[in-house]
XYZ file of C-alpha atoms in Angstrom:
669
model
C 91.411 -61.583 74.081
C 92.898 -64.443 72.066
C 90.524 -66.740 70.176
C 91.369 -69.779 72.324
C 90.653 -67.795 75.442
C 87.446 -66.366 74.020
C 86.185 -69.843 73.095
C 86.830 -71.159 76.640
C 85.197 -68.096 78.269
C 82.116 -68.303 75.975
C 81.658 -71.968 76.945
C 82.048 -71.209 80.646
C 79.635 -68.233 80.611
C 77.076 -70.180 78.519
C 77.009 -73.070 80.946
C 76.927 -70.755 83.995
C 74.022 -68.586 82.660
C 72.082 -71.596 81.496
C 72.358 -73.051 84.985
C 71.089 -69.770 86.576
C 68.233 -69.657 84.034
C 67.344 -73.275 84.898
C 67.259 -72.582 88.601
C 65.236 -69.433 88.154
C 62.604 -70.530 85.586
C 62.385 -74.231 86.276
C 63.272 -74.498 89.979
C 62.003 -71.070 91.029
C 65.247 -70.209 92.854
C 67.289 -67.046 92.370
C 70.915 -67.903 93.082
C 72.447 -64.664 91.817
C 71.412 -60.973 92.005
C 69.758 -59.560 88.843
C 72.584 -57.074 88.333
C 75.250 -59.822 88.443
C 73.192 -61.981 86.088
C 72.752 -59.108 83.574
C 76.483 -58.404 83.734
C 77.318 -62.050 82.876
C 74.869 -61.922 79.989
C 76.363 -58.656 78.703
C 79.868 -60.211 78.822
C 78.718 -63.223 76.905
C 76.855 -61.118 74.265
C 79.947 -58.945 73.781
C 82.220 -61.917 73.290
C 79.815 -63.649 70.915
C 79.664 -60.522 68.768
C 83.475 -60.456 68.627
C 83.789 -64.203 68.079
C 80.490 -65.367 66.546
C 82.072 -68.623 65.356
C 82.256 -69.761 68.998
C 78.647 -69.108 69.943
C 77.091 -72.331 71.323
C 73.809 -73.742 70.036
C 72.233 -73.387 73.471
C 73.534 -69.864 74.061
C 71.274 -67.945 76.481
C 71.770 -64.798 74.387
C 69.223 -66.250 71.999
C 66.587 -65.479 74.618
C 66.763 -61.822 73.577
C 66.433 -62.643 69.916
C 68.238 -60.940 67.105
C 67.674 -63.376 64.240
C 65.923 -61.952 61.225
C 64.294 -64.411 58.822
C 63.176 -63.660 55.296
C 60.693 -66.505 55.525
C 60.209 -69.596 57.673
C 61.271 -72.975 56.201
C 58.798 -75.773 56.196
C 59.437 -78.755 58.466
C 57.689 -82.153 58.405
C 56.410 -83.436 61.749
C 57.919 -86.716 62.871
C 54.686 -87.487 64.666
C 51.536 -85.867 62.986
C 49.953 -83.055 65.035
C 46.357 -84.014 64.817
C 43.526 -81.903 66.209
C 41.038 -83.082 68.785
C 37.383 -83.819 68.246
C 35.331 -81.080 69.976
C 32.086 -81.304 71.833
C 29.885 -78.858 73.774
C 27.723 -81.669 75.054
C 28.059 -83.705 78.282
C 26.035 -86.445 76.572
C 28.743 -86.803 73.945
C 31.357 -87.177 76.681
C 29.268 -89.990 78.150
C 29.101 -91.616 74.711
C 32.950 -91.269 74.414
C 33.332 -93.030 77.745
C 30.931 -95.787 76.757
C 32.626 -96.330 73.399
C 36.024 -96.385 75.030
C 35.020 -99.041 77.570
C 33.818 -101.302 74.804
C 37.097 -101.133 72.818
C 39.766 -101.472 75.546
C 40.679 -104.049 78.127
C 40.266 -103.087 81.705
C 38.756 -99.992 83.224
C 39.719 -96.616 81.682
C 41.548 -93.966 83.678
C 41.334 -90.436 82.256
C 43.448 -87.393 82.546
C 41.576 -84.068 82.412
C 43.471 -80.915 81.501
C 42.669 -77.326 80.743
C 42.426 -76.453 77.058
C 44.573 -73.355 76.975
C 43.768 -70.749 74.348
C 47.109 -70.498 72.570
C 49.121 -71.842 69.646
C 50.261 -75.473 69.417
C 53.978 -76.025 69.026
C 56.165 -79.092 68.627
C 59.692 -78.855 70.008
C 62.378 -81.437 69.404
C 65.432 -82.036 71.708
C 68.585 -83.935 70.756
C 71.047 -84.839 73.523
C 69.141 -82.532 75.784
C 69.484 -79.416 73.586
C 66.532 -77.683 71.887
C 67.018 -78.301 68.156
C 63.809 -77.450 66.406
C 60.390 -75.850 67.039
C 57.645 -76.218 64.514
C 54.045 -74.883 64.372
C 51.134 -77.190 63.790
C 50.551 -76.119 60.206
C 48.363 -78.670 58.455
C 49.239 -81.318 60.982
C 51.790 -83.042 58.728
C 54.082 -80.057 58.232
C 54.472 -76.607 59.727
C 56.765 -73.593 59.934
C 60.163 -73.940 61.549
C 60.208 -71.038 64.039
C 63.070 -72.269 66.202
C 64.696 -68.841 66.656
C 61.437 -67.376 67.873
C 60.758 -70.307 70.236
C 64.160 -69.846 71.840
C 63.033 -66.460 73.143
C 60.403 -68.180 75.418
C 62.244 -68.134 78.732
C 60.250 -70.947 80.341
C 61.219 -73.264 77.471
C 64.610 -74.890 78.332
C 67.390 -74.523 75.824
C 69.169 -77.406 77.508
C 67.741 -80.087 79.836
C 69.686 -80.658 83.045
C 68.750 -84.266 83.792
C 70.350 -87.686 83.698
C 69.436 -90.610 81.362
C 67.678 -88.402 78.755
C 66.496 -90.064 75.543
C 68.858 -89.158 72.698
C 65.902 -87.654 70.756
C 62.451 -86.703 72.118
C 59.685 -84.286 71.273
C 57.523 -82.182 73.530
C 54.355 -80.425 72.627
C 52.979 -77.341 74.197
C 50.688 -74.334 73.971
C 52.345 -71.000 73.430
C 50.411 -68.117 74.847
C 50.469 -64.530 76.087
C 49.370 -64.086 79.728
C 46.441 -61.707 80.152
C 48.754 -59.351 81.988
C 51.259 -59.300 79.149
C 48.502 -58.810 76.599
C 47.253 -55.737 78.432
C 50.841 -54.438 78.751
C 51.418 -54.811 74.969
C 48.199 -53.052 74.167
C 49.135 -50.202 76.530
C 52.473 -49.851 74.708
C 50.733 -49.906 71.331
C 48.280 -47.275 72.466
C 51.248 -45.185 73.615
C 52.753 -45.061 70.137
C 49.467 -44.853 68.198
C 49.359 -48.437 66.920
C 46.072 -50.305 66.537
C 45.293 -52.483 69.589
C 45.618 -56.301 69.313
C 42.240 -58.059 69.271
C 42.854 -60.935 71.708
C 45.724 -62.854 73.355
C 45.457 -65.990 71.136
C 45.732 -64.056 67.844
C 48.502 -61.923 69.361
C 50.509 -65.043 70.327
C 50.021 -66.567 66.894
C 51.084 -63.353 65.140
C 54.069 -63.005 67.405
C 55.380 -66.525 66.590
C 55.293 -65.587 62.887
C 57.329 -62.377 63.256
C 60.458 -62.196 61.177
C 62.600 -60.529 63.822
C 63.119 -62.659 66.952
C 64.273 -59.587 68.944
C 60.741 -58.227 68.674
C 59.323 -61.644 69.621
C 61.461 -61.635 72.778
C 59.913 -58.360 73.869
C 56.449 -59.806 73.719
C 57.394 -62.257 76.552
C 55.548 -65.335 75.293
C 55.124 -68.296 77.611
C 54.526 -71.979 76.941
C 52.728 -74.801 78.817
C 53.987 -78.280 77.923
C 51.369 -81.058 77.798
C 52.820 -83.971 75.832
C 55.970 -86.091 75.487
C 56.707 -88.167 72.358
C 59.606 -90.388 71.356
C 60.846 -93.976 71.138
C 61.654 -96.198 74.089
C 60.511 -93.664 76.656
C 60.668 -94.827 80.306
C 56.950 -94.160 80.842
C 53.662 -96.054 80.385
C 51.051 -93.366 80.832
C 50.258 -89.710 80.149
C 50.373 -88.850 83.892
C 53.863 -90.308 84.087
C 54.840 -88.192 81.058
C 53.571 -85.005 82.747
C 55.520 -85.818 85.957
C 58.697 -86.569 83.993
C 58.384 -83.339 81.935
C 58.014 -81.381 85.115
C 61.099 -83.078 86.649
C 63.066 -82.249 83.503
C 62.302 -78.548 84.037
C 59.430 -77.948 81.604
C 56.576 -75.604 82.435
C 53.768 -78.107 83.101
C 50.593 -76.534 84.609
C 49.301 -78.089 87.763
C 45.615 -77.908 86.702
C 45.412 -81.529 85.441
C 43.685 -84.336 87.380
C 43.109 -88.069 87.198
C 39.490 -89.123 86.810
C 38.192 -92.710 87.120
C 34.583 -92.230 86.196
C 32.275 -90.082 84.104
C 31.106 -88.426 87.348
C 34.640 -87.338 88.176
C 35.084 -85.959 84.670
C 31.931 -83.894 85.027
C 33.073 -82.762 88.451
C 36.313 -81.476 86.933
C 34.484 -79.612 84.181
C 32.158 -77.910 86.634
C 35.006 -77.142 89.085
C 36.860 -75.189 86.404
C 33.842 -73.538 84.748
C 34.267 -70.406 86.908
C 37.648 -71.013 88.482
C 39.417 -70.864 85.116
C 38.890 -67.097 85.070
C 41.451 -66.914 87.928
C 44.191 -68.394 85.699
C 46.829 -66.105 84.110
C 45.886 -67.288 80.629
C 42.572 -67.787 78.846
C 41.088 -71.283 78.559
C 38.153 -72.361 76.505
C 37.542 -75.987 77.538
C 38.761 -79.286 78.957
C 40.804 -81.974 77.237
C 39.956 -85.543 78.290
C 42.525 -88.251 77.472
C 43.000 -91.889 78.227
C 45.893 -92.117 80.639
C 47.376 -95.512 79.542
C 49.581 -95.421 76.421
C 48.711 -99.098 75.783
C 44.993 -98.265 75.790
C 45.594 -95.214 73.552
C 47.439 -97.371 71.021
C 44.642 -99.950 70.993
C 42.083 -97.205 70.124
C 44.318 -95.548 67.505
C 43.370 -92.623 65.309
C 40.956 -91.429 62.704
C 42.348 -89.414 59.745
C 41.939 -86.181 61.723
C 42.059 -86.933 65.434
C 42.910 -89.516 68.099
C 40.120 -91.815 69.203
C 41.445 -91.775 72.815
C 40.846 -88.076 73.483
C 38.083 -85.453 73.224
C 37.862 -81.754 73.974
C 34.898 -80.397 75.827
C 34.428 -76.707 74.943
C 32.756 -74.295 77.339
C 30.117 -72.280 75.513
C 31.206 -68.646 75.252
C 29.171 -66.992 77.984
C 26.716 -64.677 76.440
C 24.067 -62.428 77.922
C 21.556 -59.928 76.571
C 21.359 -56.342 77.689
C 19.785 -53.092 76.625
C 21.938 -50.606 74.737
C 21.417 -47.361 76.736
C 23.811 -45.042 74.911
C 27.049 -44.715 72.908
C 29.951 -42.837 74.448
C 32.853 -41.695 72.269
C 36.202 -41.602 74.022
C 39.271 -39.730 72.814
C 42.686 -41.231 73.576
C 46.146 -39.680 73.835
C 46.820 -40.107 70.114
C 43.415 -38.638 69.184
C 41.927 -42.027 68.323
C 38.141 -42.002 68.909
C 36.719 -45.246 70.358
C 32.946 -45.883 70.659
C 31.880 -47.598 73.857
C 28.446 -49.064 74.476
C 26.770 -48.235 77.827
C 24.565 -51.192 78.816
C 22.120 -52.159 81.458
C 24.192 -54.056 84.065
C 24.418 -57.785 83.240
C 26.329 -60.704 84.865
C 28.891 -62.290 82.543
C 31.706 -64.776 83.304
C 31.733 -63.907 86.980
C 31.673 -60.084 86.567
C 29.090 -57.406 86.143
C 29.334 -55.796 82.671
C 28.075 -52.310 82.131
C 30.187 -51.259 79.162
C 31.506 -52.903 76.029
C 33.860 -51.741 73.289
C 32.470 -51.293 69.821
C 36.019 -50.709 68.293
C 35.179 -48.395 65.409
C 32.629 -47.118 62.903
C 32.911 -50.277 60.789
C 31.748 -52.390 63.734
C 28.743 -50.196 64.455
C 27.727 -50.388 60.790
C 28.249 -54.139 60.656
C 25.997 -54.654 63.682
C 23.477 -52.113 62.417
C 23.116 -50.846 66.015
C 20.246 -48.671 67.132
C 19.703 -46.966 70.474
C 17.368 -49.029 72.609
C 18.365 -52.334 70.954
C 18.687 -55.465 73.063
C 22.247 -56.652 72.282
C 24.092 -59.866 72.889
C 27.313 -59.482 74.865
C 30.228 -61.966 75.153
C 33.663 -61.805 76.588
C 36.084 -62.019 73.687
C 38.582 -64.720 74.688
C 36.855 -64.503 78.070
C 38.580 -61.156 78.651
C 37.146 -58.150 76.956
C 33.376 -57.574 76.804
C 32.170 -57.080 73.262
C 28.763 -56.686 71.558
C 28.328 -59.604 69.178
C 24.869 -59.092 67.783
C 21.370 -57.684 68.094
C 18.145 -59.393 69.185
C 16.040 -58.163 66.297
C 12.835 -59.615 67.882
C 13.138 -56.843 70.517
C 13.706 -54.031 68.068
C 11.111 -51.302 67.785
C 10.456 -49.341 64.561
C 11.184 -46.076 66.274
C 14.712 -47.060 67.355
C 17.119 -44.700 65.626
C 20.285 -45.971 63.809
C 23.567 -44.894 65.411
C 25.714 -42.585 63.342
C 29.404 -42.284 64.036
C 30.195 -38.689 65.081
C 31.903 -36.281 62.720
C 33.363 -33.877 65.302
C 35.445 -34.476 68.406
C 33.204 -34.763 71.503
C 35.895 -32.961 73.564
C 37.017 -30.021 71.440
C 34.645 -29.894 68.474
C 37.321 -30.357 65.808
C 36.229 -32.247 62.633
C 37.459 -35.848 62.803
C 39.662 -37.394 60.139
C 40.048 -41.012 58.997
C 43.438 -41.946 57.541
C 43.496 -44.002 54.392
C 43.604 -47.760 55.077
C 42.655 -47.303 58.784
C 39.333 -48.046 60.509
C 39.808 -45.534 63.294
C 38.675 -41.889 63.388
C 41.103 -39.347 64.847
C 40.841 -35.827 66.265
C 43.750 -33.957 64.696
C 43.718 -31.161 67.318
C 46.496 -32.616 69.406
C 47.634 -29.296 70.914
C 44.238 -28.089 72.242
C 42.048 -31.188 72.756
C 41.834 -31.756 76.569
C 42.105 -35.599 76.703
C 44.968 -35.593 74.229
C 46.858 -32.975 76.222
C 46.341 -34.864 79.526
C 47.215 -38.122 77.770
C 50.433 -36.617 76.355
C 51.462 -35.514 79.866
C 50.736 -39.002 81.261
C 52.834 -40.488 78.461
C 55.596 -37.907 79.030
C 56.027 -38.754 82.737
C 55.909 -42.519 82.568
C 58.834 -44.677 83.643
C 60.175 -45.426 80.198
C 59.994 -41.728 79.314
C 60.931 -38.962 81.778
C 60.077 -41.069 84.853
C 58.679 -38.216 86.971
C 57.438 -39.612 90.254
C 54.738 -38.100 92.393
C 52.611 -37.044 89.433
C 49.498 -39.191 88.869
C 46.444 -38.845 86.630
C 44.425 -36.941 89.272
C 47.195 -34.335 89.667
C 47.537 -33.968 85.929
C 43.818 -33.212 85.664
C 44.095 -30.697 88.504
C 47.042 -28.958 86.846
C 45.157 -28.846 83.525
C 41.939 -27.556 85.118
C 43.871 -24.731 86.803
C 45.548 -23.950 83.391
C 49.025 -24.516 84.874
C 49.936 -27.288 82.405
C 48.806 -27.098 78.749
C 51.600 -29.265 77.417
C 54.333 -31.398 79.034
C 56.901 -28.606 78.808
C 54.822 -26.571 81.230
C 55.782 -29.047 83.980
C 59.244 -27.457 84.122
C 57.786 -24.023 84.904
C 55.749 -25.209 87.921
C 56.474 -23.535 91.251
C 56.102 -24.557 94.905
C 53.290 -21.999 95.457
C 51.344 -23.299 92.476
C 51.571 -26.932 93.671
C 50.769 -26.191 97.310
C 47.543 -24.616 96.164
C 46.286 -27.926 94.714
C 43.903 -30.141 96.644
C 45.635 -32.900 98.694
C 49.081 -31.309 98.103
C 51.165 -30.561 101.144
C 54.681 -29.267 101.678
C 56.360 -32.688 101.284
C 54.493 -33.784 98.179
C 55.062 -30.417 96.475
C 58.791 -30.562 97.168
C 59.031 -34.228 96.089
C 57.310 -33.473 92.801
C 59.616 -30.568 92.037
C 62.589 -32.731 92.891
C 61.267 -35.423 90.510
C 60.764 -32.878 87.719
C 64.274 -31.522 88.159
C 65.795 -35.067 88.190
C 64.020 -35.901 84.963
C 66.338 -33.472 83.166
C 69.060 -36.129 83.513
C 67.091 -38.594 81.381
C 69.015 -39.788 78.315
C 68.098 -38.701 74.781
C 66.292 -41.989 73.971
C 63.913 -41.411 76.873
C 63.313 -37.823 75.793
C 62.560 -38.954 72.216
C 60.080 -41.534 73.498
C 58.499 -38.944 75.796
C 57.752 -36.639 72.817
C 54.998 -38.997 71.866
C 55.821 -39.266 68.121
C 53.401 -41.737 66.549
C 54.947 -45.221 66.086
C 58.094 -44.266 68.021
C 58.351 -46.642 70.955
C 61.316 -46.868 73.317
C 63.239 -49.346 71.052
C 62.865 -47.057 67.998
C 63.756 -44.004 70.134
C 66.959 -45.758 71.200
C 67.915 -46.511 67.563
C 67.360 -42.830 66.628
C 69.390 -41.591 69.562
C 72.242 -43.879 68.752
C 72.249 -42.934 65.092
C 71.778 -39.157 65.194
C 73.295 -38.475 68.638
C 71.436 -35.160 69.037
C 68.002 -33.707 68.393
C 69.114 -31.114 65.841
C 70.577 -33.786 63.508
C 67.380 -35.832 63.855
C 65.129 -32.861 63.152
C 67.102 -31.991 59.976
C 67.220 -35.600 58.656
C 65.461 -36.319 55.346
C 63.402 -39.426 54.477
C 66.315 -41.458 53.123
C 68.539 -40.751 56.113
C 65.740 -41.829 58.475
C 65.181 -44.986 56.523
C 68.884 -45.844 56.865
C 68.440 -46.284 60.619
C 67.901 -49.911 61.719
C 64.201 -50.681 62.376
C 62.980 -47.435 60.833
C 60.492 -48.282 58.088
C 58.585 -46.015 55.762
C 55.672 -45.540 58.105
C 57.871 -44.496 61.035
C 60.030 -42.267 58.872
C 57.026 -40.387 57.510
C 55.593 -39.970 61.015
C 58.883 -38.498 62.315
C 59.033 -36.060 59.369
C 55.470 -35.003 59.921
C 56.118 -34.384 63.707
C 59.268 -32.270 63.256
C 57.792 -30.258 60.317
C 54.861 -29.017 62.520
C 55.484 -25.495 63.916
C 53.745 -26.340 67.197
C 56.019 -29.304 67.779
C 59.085 -27.242 66.983
C 57.940 -24.696 69.572
C 57.350 -27.482 72.114
C 60.897 -28.775 71.632
C 62.311 -25.241 72.020
C 60.487 -24.999 75.372
C 62.017 -28.313 76.456
C 65.443 -27.157 75.412
C 65.020 -23.929 77.494
C 64.008 -26.159 80.412
C 67.330 -27.903 80.204
C 66.369 -31.410 79.027
C 69.054 -33.664 77.587
C 68.905 -33.516 73.834
C 72.251 -35.142 72.967
C 74.131 -38.345 73.535
C 77.316 -38.242 75.562
C 79.618 -39.612 72.910
C 82.528 -39.643 75.317
C 80.944 -42.662 77.013
C 80.613 -44.571 73.747
C 83.474 -47.056 73.192
C 84.227 -47.630 69.513
C 85.801 -50.935 68.626
C 87.922 -49.381 65.853
C 87.856 -46.954 62.952
C 88.520 -49.501 60.209
C 85.294 -48.617 58.333
C 85.540 -44.834 58.787
C 84.333 -42.929 55.743
C 82.794 -46.077 54.217
C 79.049 -46.701 53.597
C 77.443 -50.114 53.747
C 74.137 -51.639 52.601
C 73.160 -54.854 54.515
C 70.690 -57.234 52.937
C 69.664 -60.883 53.354
C 69.714 -63.492 56.170
C 72.927 -64.346 57.991
C 74.230 -67.298 59.957
C 76.321 -65.650 62.728
C 74.563 -62.328 63.028
C 71.125 -60.740 62.788
C 70.922 -57.952 60.239
C 70.870 -55.390 63.086
C 73.935 -56.984 64.700
C 75.862 -56.498 61.507
C 74.694 -52.916 61.183
C 75.782 -52.174 64.810
C 79.126 -53.902 64.160
C 79.727 -51.595 61.142
C 78.773 -48.514 63.135
C 80.921 -49.581 66.127
C 83.877 -49.786 63.708
C 83.324 -46.318 62.199
C 81.168 -47.196 59.230
C 77.842 -45.724 58.043
C 74.642 -47.597 57.148
C 72.515 -46.553 54.159
C 69.220 -48.157 53.248
C 69.463 -48.582 49.502
C 72.081 -49.526 46.922
C 73.312 -46.401 45.216
C 76.520 -44.776 44.035
C 77.034 -43.614 47.651
C 77.522 -47.178 48.846
C 81.004 -48.706 49.169
C 79.948 -52.198 50.156
C 76.934 -54.492 49.937
C 77.070 -57.124 52.704
C 75.088 -59.932 51.071
C 73.325 -62.678 53.020
C 71.135 -65.571 51.932
C 67.753 -64.883 50.257
C 68.768 -61.393 49.237
C 66.685 -59.896 46.405
C 68.296 -60.206 42.989
C 67.471 -56.558 42.156
C 69.883 -55.246 44.836
C 72.617 -57.637 43.555
C 72.142 -56.510 39.982
C 72.156 -52.810 40.899
C 75.294 -53.205 43.025
C 77.093 -54.970 40.160
C 76.124 -52.231 37.631
C 77.227 -49.443 39.958
C 80.458 -51.148 40.906
C 79.595 -51.494 44.608
C 81.792 -54.141 46.210
C 79.769 -57.190 47.210
C 80.992 -59.105 50.287
C 79.692 -62.339 51.813
C 79.251 -62.849 55.594
C 82.554 -64.767 55.698
C 84.343 -61.921 53.873
C 82.844 -59.407 56.241
C 84.212 -61.424 59.253
C 87.643 -61.329 57.595
C 87.351 -57.539 57.208
C 86.583 -57.257 60.920
C 89.668 -59.362 61.853
C 91.873 -56.872 60.075
């Protein structure tokens, strides 16, 4: 395709996809099948990679991330992002109302909104296009995280509306839905990563990630609650909320106008329990004067506006008796202590169990069997023990000691350096680890074997038919039909599903193996790079580190896995079963062979590519990526903020250093 034609096509695809995104996320209408939409997005992404100079600022491909930042630049807020004064007292809300009435003309009208438990963000639009997104920081300046904000699909990259102000700013709360938080923790548990503590901290940490592609996978969302700018066509906060909604922003419908202190109290009580039905955690109510004129007359203190206050719900706490401690073993061997409690009502549910996380937490709380403990819902989601009522403690209550041996198989537990969690290392014989490995192996992102649920896995294990996932491929019809609740049809369907799983691509098989820290994205990178299991198994540390997204921790975990005789035997069994352990290279389309036989090191931050995009571009044109500057390197592709040590070493070794612009010229040839 000629450059002029590519430019026109990129503009056309960008406008078309942005329109479909607007209709789907802002108007809740699907005007095109998912397959057709994905095809348009693939076409645009491919063209932008070929002609990065024509990528538009509001390109929808930025939704999937790809920008890697060395650090976030600081940006000054045009309008300071002040915090709200907090209160837990209804009397103080009454005082706020009384004080307000004395200082304004006319009767006050208030807007009550939910105080969502997320991360405040300021987003600036110019000529309807998202230009900048900045965190609160210290209120006067924050981090410019624009590339990460663009991955939030409910946040418009372009506003489709008439008579927009040339420049305006919106403010919102970025959050993870409770469902997404649980999904992420399940994925982390799958690959042996520590679980995230709560949705709010997870959202905050996600926004500060350096790789926006990883941010995109977290599926952050954002509620918009404020509009700022000059000469705006509105006179009140309620008008601002309506206008923002009309412009396509994600404005929650939980706000309400209140004309008296009684109506404010009614709103607070209405949402005290109902808030637990929302998809995101909330911890209070924000009460604001509706009129902008009245807001301006009250003004600000040094820290907060005088025209608003936040009422915080007290974290619901209850006391309960600690009956026992149960130690659970997960798929990765991680041992988690769980407190069994006398049933207690908390935040609309009956709580009988609460996580104690690890040995450090038990020690910190100084727990003893028989203690009366205080239980809260962390972020109003996960029950946790927060303290002990020492007035109820008896002298004969015995301190709780963390176990030294696995409660399932009796193996001595280990605790890796720098980690708080104890592990059972007996992953080949420990029952919950075996059953967990099978559950991981059959899941959709792995081998996708339908008709095989947790109950069936337990039954197969108890009958000694399945001792590791490879045994699934040796199952017979007669063995399955002998299981409880298994008939002719279910047995045949399961065997059919097991046979079909042999068609799964290498990346799915690698993920299914359950290598610690190897999620589906890392598995895909490994499959692309090594193309077959034998090359991967024989790779050394440096070769593993040369693969995009493979850090030291992941590389060491892979080496440890493939150097274990039991794992080698397991893979041999899977090979005999006929699983797919290679990539069909005939289906891979190379752009060219211009870099064949040449090795590249890529370092720094780039304008037109992410670091991974450049690496893929090199590989698609026949080149090879290596992780460190050495005599084996032919080129160092140098971006901004690259470390001086690499530059010095490349110069001394005679490695050719090329800029991003020079790299683009190399591609054109």
